[in-house]
PDB file of C-alpha atoms in Angstrom:
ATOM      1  CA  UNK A   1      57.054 -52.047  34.359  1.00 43.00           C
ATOM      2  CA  UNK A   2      59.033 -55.464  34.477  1.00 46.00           C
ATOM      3  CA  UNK A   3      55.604 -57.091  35.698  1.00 47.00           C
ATOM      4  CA  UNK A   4      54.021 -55.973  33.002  1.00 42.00           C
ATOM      5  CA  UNK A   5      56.530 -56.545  30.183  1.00 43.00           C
ATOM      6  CA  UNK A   6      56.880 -60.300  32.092  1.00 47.00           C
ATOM      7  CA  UNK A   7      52.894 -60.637  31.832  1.00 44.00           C
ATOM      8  CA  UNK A   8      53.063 -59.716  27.796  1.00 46.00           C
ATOM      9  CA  UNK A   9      55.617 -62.259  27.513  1.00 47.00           C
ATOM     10  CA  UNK A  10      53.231 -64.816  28.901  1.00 50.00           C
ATOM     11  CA  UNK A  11      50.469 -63.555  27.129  1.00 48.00           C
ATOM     12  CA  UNK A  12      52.644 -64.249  23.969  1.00 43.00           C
ATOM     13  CA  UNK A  13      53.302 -67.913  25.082  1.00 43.00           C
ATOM     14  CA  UNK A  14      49.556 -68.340  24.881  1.00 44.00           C
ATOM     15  CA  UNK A  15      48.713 -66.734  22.156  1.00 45.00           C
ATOM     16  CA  UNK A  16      51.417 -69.028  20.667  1.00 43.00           C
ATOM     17  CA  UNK A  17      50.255 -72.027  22.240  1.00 40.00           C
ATOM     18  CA  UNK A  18      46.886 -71.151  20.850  1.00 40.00           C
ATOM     19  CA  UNK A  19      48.207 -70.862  17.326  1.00 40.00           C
ATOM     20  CA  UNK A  20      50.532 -73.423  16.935  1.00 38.00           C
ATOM     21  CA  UNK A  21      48.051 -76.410  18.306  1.00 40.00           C
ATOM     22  CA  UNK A  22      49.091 -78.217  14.887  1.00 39.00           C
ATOM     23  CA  UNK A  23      44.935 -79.234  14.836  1.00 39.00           C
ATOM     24  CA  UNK A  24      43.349 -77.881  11.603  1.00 37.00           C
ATOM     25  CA  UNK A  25      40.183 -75.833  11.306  1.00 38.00           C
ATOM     26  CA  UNK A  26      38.429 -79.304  10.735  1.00 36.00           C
ATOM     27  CA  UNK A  27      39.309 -81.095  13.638  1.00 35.00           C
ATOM     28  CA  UNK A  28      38.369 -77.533  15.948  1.00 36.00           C
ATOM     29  CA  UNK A  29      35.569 -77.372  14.636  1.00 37.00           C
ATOM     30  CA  UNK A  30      33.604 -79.924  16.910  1.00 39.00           C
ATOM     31  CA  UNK A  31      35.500 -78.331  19.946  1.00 40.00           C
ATOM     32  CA  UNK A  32      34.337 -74.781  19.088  1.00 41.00           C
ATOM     33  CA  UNK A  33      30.195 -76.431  18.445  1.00 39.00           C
ATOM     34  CA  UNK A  34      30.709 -77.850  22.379  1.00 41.00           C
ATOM     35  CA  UNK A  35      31.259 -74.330  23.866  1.00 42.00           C
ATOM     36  CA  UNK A  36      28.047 -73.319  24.242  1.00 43.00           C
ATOM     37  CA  UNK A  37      27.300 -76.491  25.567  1.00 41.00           C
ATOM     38  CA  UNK A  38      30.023 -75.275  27.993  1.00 42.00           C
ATOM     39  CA  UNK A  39      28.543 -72.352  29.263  1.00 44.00           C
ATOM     40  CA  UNK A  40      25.495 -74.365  30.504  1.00 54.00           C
ATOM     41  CA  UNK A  41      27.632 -77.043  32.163  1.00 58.00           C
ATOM     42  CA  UNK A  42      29.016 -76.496  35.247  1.00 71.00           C
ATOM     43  CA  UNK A  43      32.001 -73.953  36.392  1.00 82.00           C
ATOM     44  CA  UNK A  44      34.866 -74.733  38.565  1.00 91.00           C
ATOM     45  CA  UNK A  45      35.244 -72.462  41.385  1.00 93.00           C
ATOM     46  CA  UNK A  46      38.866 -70.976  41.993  1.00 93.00           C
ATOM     47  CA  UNK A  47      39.618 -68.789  44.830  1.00 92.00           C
ATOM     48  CA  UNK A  48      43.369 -66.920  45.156  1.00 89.00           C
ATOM     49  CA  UNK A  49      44.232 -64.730  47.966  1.00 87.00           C
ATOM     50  CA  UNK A  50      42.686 -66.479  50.665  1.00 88.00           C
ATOM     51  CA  UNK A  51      39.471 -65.810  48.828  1.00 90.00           C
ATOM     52  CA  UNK A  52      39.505 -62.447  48.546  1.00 90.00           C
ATOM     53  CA  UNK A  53      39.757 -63.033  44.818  1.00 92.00           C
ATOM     54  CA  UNK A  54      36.989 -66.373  43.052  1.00 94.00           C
ATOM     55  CA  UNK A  55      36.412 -66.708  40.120  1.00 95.00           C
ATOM     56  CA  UNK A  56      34.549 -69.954  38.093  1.00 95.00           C
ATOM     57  CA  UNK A  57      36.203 -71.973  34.949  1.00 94.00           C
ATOM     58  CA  UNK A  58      34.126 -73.430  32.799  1.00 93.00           C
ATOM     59  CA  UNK A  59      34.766 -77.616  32.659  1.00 90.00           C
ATOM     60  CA  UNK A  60      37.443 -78.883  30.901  1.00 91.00           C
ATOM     61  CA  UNK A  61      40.364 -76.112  32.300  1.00 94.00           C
ATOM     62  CA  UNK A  62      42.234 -77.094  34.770  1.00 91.00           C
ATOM     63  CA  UNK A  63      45.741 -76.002  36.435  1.00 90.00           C
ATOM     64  CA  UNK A  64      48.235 -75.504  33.802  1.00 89.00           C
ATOM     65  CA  UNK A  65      50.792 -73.210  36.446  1.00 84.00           C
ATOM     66  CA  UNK A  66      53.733 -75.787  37.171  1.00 77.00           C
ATOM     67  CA  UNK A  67      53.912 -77.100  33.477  1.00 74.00           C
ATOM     68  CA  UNK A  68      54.895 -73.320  31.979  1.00 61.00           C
ATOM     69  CA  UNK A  69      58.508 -73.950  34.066  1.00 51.00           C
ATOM     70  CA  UNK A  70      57.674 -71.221  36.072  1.00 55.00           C
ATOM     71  CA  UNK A  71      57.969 -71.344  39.808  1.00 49.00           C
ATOM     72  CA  UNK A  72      56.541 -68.270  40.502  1.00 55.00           C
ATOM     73  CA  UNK A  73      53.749 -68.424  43.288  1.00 63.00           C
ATOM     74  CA  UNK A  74      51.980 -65.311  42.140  1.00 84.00           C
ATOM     75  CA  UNK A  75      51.460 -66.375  38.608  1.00 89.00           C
ATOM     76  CA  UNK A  76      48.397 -69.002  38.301  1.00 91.00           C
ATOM     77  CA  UNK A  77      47.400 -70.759  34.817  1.00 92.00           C
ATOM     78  CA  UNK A  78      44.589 -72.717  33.517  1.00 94.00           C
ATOM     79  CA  UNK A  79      44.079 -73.846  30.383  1.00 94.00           C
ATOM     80  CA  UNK A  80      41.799 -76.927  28.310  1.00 93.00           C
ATOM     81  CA  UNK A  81      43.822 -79.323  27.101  1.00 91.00           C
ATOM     82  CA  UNK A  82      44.450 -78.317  23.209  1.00 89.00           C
ATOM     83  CA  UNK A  83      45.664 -74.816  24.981  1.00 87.00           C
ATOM     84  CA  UNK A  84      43.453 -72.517  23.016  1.00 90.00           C
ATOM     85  CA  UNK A  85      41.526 -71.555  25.546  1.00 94.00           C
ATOM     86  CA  UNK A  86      43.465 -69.859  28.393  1.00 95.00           C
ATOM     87  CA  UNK A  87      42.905 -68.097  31.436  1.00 95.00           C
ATOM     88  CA  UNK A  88      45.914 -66.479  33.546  1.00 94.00           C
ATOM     89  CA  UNK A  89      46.140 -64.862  36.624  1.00 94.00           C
ATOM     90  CA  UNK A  90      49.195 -62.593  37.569  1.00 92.00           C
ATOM     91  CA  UNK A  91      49.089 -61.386  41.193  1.00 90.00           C
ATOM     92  CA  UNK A  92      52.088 -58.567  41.502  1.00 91.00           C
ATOM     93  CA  UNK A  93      53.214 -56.214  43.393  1.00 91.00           C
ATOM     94  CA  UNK A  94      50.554 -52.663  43.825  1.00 90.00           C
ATOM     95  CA  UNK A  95      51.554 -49.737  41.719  1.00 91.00           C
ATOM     96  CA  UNK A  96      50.524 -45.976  42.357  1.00 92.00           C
ATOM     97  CA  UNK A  97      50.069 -45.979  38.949  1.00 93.00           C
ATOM     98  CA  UNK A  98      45.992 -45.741  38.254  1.00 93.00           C
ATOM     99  CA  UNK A  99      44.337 -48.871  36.132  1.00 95.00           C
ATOM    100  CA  UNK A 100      43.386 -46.801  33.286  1.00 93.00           C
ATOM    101  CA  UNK A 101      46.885 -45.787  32.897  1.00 95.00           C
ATOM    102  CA  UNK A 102      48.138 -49.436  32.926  1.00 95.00           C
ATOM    103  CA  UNK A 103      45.412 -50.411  30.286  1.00 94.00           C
ATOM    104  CA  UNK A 104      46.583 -47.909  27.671  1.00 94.00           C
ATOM    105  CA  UNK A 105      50.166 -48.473  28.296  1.00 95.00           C
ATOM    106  CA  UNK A 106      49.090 -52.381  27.604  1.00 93.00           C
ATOM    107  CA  UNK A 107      47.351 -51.068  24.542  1.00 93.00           C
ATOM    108  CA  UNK A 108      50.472 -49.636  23.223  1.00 94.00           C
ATOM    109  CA  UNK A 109      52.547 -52.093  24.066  1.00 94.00           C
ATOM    110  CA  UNK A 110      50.094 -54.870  21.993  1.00 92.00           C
ATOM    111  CA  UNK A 111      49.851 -52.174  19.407  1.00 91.00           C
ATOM    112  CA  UNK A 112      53.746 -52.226  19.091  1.00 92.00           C
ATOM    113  CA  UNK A 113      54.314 -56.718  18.755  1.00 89.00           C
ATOM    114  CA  UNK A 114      50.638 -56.735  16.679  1.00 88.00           C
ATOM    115  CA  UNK A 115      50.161 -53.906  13.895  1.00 86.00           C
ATOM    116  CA  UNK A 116      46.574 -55.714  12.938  1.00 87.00           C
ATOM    117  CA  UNK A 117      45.512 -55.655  16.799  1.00 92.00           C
ATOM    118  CA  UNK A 118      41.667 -54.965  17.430  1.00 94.00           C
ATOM    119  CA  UNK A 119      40.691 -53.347  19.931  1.00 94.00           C
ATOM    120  CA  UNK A 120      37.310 -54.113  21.296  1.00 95.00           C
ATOM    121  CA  UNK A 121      37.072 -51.971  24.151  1.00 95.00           C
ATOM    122  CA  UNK A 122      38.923 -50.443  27.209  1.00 95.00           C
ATOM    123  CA  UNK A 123      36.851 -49.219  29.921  1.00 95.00           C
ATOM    124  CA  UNK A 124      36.235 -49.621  33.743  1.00 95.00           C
ATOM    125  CA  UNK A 125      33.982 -52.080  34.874  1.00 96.00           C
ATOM    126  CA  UNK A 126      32.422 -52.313  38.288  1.00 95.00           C
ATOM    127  CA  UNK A 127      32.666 -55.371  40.213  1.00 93.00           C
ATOM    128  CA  UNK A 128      31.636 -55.729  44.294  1.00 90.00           C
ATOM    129  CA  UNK A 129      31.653 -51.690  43.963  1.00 91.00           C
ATOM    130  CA  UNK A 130      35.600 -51.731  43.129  1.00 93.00           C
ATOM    131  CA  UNK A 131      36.501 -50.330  39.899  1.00 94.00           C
ATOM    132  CA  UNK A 132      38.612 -52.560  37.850  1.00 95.00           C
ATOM    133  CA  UNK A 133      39.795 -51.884  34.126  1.00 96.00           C
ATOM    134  CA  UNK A 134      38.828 -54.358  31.409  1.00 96.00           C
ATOM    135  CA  UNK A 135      40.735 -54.297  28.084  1.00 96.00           C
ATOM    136  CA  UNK A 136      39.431 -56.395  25.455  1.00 96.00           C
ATOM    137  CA  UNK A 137      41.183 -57.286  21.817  1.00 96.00           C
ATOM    138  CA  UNK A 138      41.564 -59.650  19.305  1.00 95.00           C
ATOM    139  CA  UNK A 139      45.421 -60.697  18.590  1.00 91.00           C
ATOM    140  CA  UNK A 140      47.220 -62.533  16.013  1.00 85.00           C
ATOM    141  CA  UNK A 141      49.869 -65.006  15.920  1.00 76.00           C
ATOM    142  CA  UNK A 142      51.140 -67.142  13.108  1.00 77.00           C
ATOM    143  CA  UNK A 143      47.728 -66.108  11.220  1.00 81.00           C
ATOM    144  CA  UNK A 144      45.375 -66.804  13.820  1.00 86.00           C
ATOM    145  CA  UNK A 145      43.324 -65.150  15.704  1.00 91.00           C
ATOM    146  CA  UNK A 146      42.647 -65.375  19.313  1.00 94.00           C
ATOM    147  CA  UNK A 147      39.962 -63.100  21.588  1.00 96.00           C
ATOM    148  CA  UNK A 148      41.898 -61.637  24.496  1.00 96.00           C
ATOM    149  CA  UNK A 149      39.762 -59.887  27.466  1.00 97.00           C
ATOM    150  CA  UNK A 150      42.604 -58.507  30.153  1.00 97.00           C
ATOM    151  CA  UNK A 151      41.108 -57.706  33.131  1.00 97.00           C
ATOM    152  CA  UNK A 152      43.286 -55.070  35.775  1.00 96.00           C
ATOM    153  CA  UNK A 153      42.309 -54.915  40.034  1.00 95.00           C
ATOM    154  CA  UNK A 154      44.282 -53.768  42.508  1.00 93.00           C
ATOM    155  CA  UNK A 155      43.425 -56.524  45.300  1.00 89.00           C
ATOM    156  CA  UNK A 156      44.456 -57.259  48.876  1.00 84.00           C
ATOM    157  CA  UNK A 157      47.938 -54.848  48.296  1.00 85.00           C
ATOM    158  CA  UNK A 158      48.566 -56.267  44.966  1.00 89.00           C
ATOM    159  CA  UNK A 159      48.136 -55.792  40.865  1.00 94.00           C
ATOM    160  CA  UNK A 160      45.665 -58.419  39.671  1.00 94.00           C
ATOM    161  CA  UNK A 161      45.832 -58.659  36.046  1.00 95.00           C
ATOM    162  CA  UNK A 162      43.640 -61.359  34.254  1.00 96.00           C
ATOM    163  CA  UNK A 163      44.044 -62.273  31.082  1.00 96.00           C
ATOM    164  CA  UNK A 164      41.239 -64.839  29.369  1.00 96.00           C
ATOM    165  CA  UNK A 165      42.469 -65.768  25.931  1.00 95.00           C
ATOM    166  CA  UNK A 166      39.537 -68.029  23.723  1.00 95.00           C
ATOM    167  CA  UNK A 167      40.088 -69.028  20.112  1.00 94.00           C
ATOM    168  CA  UNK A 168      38.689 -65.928  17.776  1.00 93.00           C
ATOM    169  CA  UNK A 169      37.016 -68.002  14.972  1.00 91.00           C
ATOM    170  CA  UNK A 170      33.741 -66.553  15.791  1.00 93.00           C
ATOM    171  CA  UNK A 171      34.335 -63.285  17.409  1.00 93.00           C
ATOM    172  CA  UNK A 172      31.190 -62.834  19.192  1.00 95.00           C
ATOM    173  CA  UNK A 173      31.082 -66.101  20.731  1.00 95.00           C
ATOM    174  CA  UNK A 174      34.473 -65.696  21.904  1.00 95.00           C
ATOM    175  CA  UNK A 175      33.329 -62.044  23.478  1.00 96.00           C
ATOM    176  CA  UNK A 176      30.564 -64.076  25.293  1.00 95.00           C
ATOM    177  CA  UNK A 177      33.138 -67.028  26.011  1.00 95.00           C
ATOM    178  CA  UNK A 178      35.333 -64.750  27.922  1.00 96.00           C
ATOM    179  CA  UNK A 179      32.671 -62.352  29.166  1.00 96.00           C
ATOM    180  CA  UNK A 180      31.458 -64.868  30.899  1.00 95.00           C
ATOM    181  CA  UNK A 181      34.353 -66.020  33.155  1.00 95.00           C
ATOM    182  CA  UNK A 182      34.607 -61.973  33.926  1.00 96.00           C
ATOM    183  CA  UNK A 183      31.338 -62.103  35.212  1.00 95.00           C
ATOM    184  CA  UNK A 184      32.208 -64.672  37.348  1.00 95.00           C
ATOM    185  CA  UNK A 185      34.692 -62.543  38.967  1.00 95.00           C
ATOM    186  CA  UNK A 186      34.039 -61.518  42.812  1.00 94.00           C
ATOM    187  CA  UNK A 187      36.554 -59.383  45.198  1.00 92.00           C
ATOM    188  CA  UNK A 188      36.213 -58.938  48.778  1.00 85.00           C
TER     189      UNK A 188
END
């Protein structure tokens, strides 16, 4: 329970990083055109775990972990460089506790910080013929929205939770934005 209430305090820090970029709607606007341009160029692979858990980034993120102040090992963050697109990657310790369970218990515990939460869906997903749990919503903070897809694996002994948080101007393209780093996803 500490990891989790822990990974919702991070997930605030984004959410507020996201929000409080001090850019106006104006100046993202030219930023938001380039991300489908994004999606076609080409993705950065990461690999945690001694590759038993890769991923890909789309260009322009890169390893944000040692400027949060953290020196936690197990706690890995990349993000572009206005921070409103954001993609972190808690490893913790392994729970008995079944995904599904953790999902909802993430869904109430967004529910009670963000009254206006959306949720977009919470289901299993099937990746390398594991089933992880993927939560998607779209948040607020300081009156803006951001589209956050949490994704839940239990992985070499531990709790992988991933959380891929993409400015919600345009909520389908931010589905599609994150989306596609989940399909990205491989386990061994």
């Amino acid at each position: 329970m500490h990891k989790l209430a822990r990974f919702m305090g991070i997930t605030l820090l984004v959410t507020g990083l996201a929000a409080c970029d001090g850019k106006t709607d104006n100046k993202t606007a030219p930023t938001d055109k380039g991300t489908t341009a994004t999606a076609a160029a080409p993705l950065q692979p990461i690999s945690l775990l001694d590759g038993k858990l890769v991923f890909s980034l789309p260009q322009g993120m890169s390893d944000q972990s040692g400027k949060l102040g953290t020196q936690a090992n197990n706690m890995h963050v990349y993000a572009d460089k206005s921070g409103q697109k954001a993609v972190i990657v808690i490893l913790g310790d392994n729970t008995p506790d079944s995904l599904d369970v953790l999902a909802n218990r993430l869904e109430q515990q967004q529910r009670a910080r963000d009254t206006n939460l959306q949720v977009v869906s919470n289901k299993a997903i099937q990746i390398n013929g594991q089933t992880l749990q993927q939560f998607d919503s779209v948040i607020n903070a300081a009156g803006q929205k951001a589209y956050s897809s949490i994704v839940l694996a239990k992985v070499a002994n531990h709790l992988m939770t991933m959380q891929i948080t993409v400015p919600a101007d345009d909520q389908q393209q931010a589905q599609t934005n994150a989306q596609a780093i989940v399909n990205t996803l491989k386990l061994q």
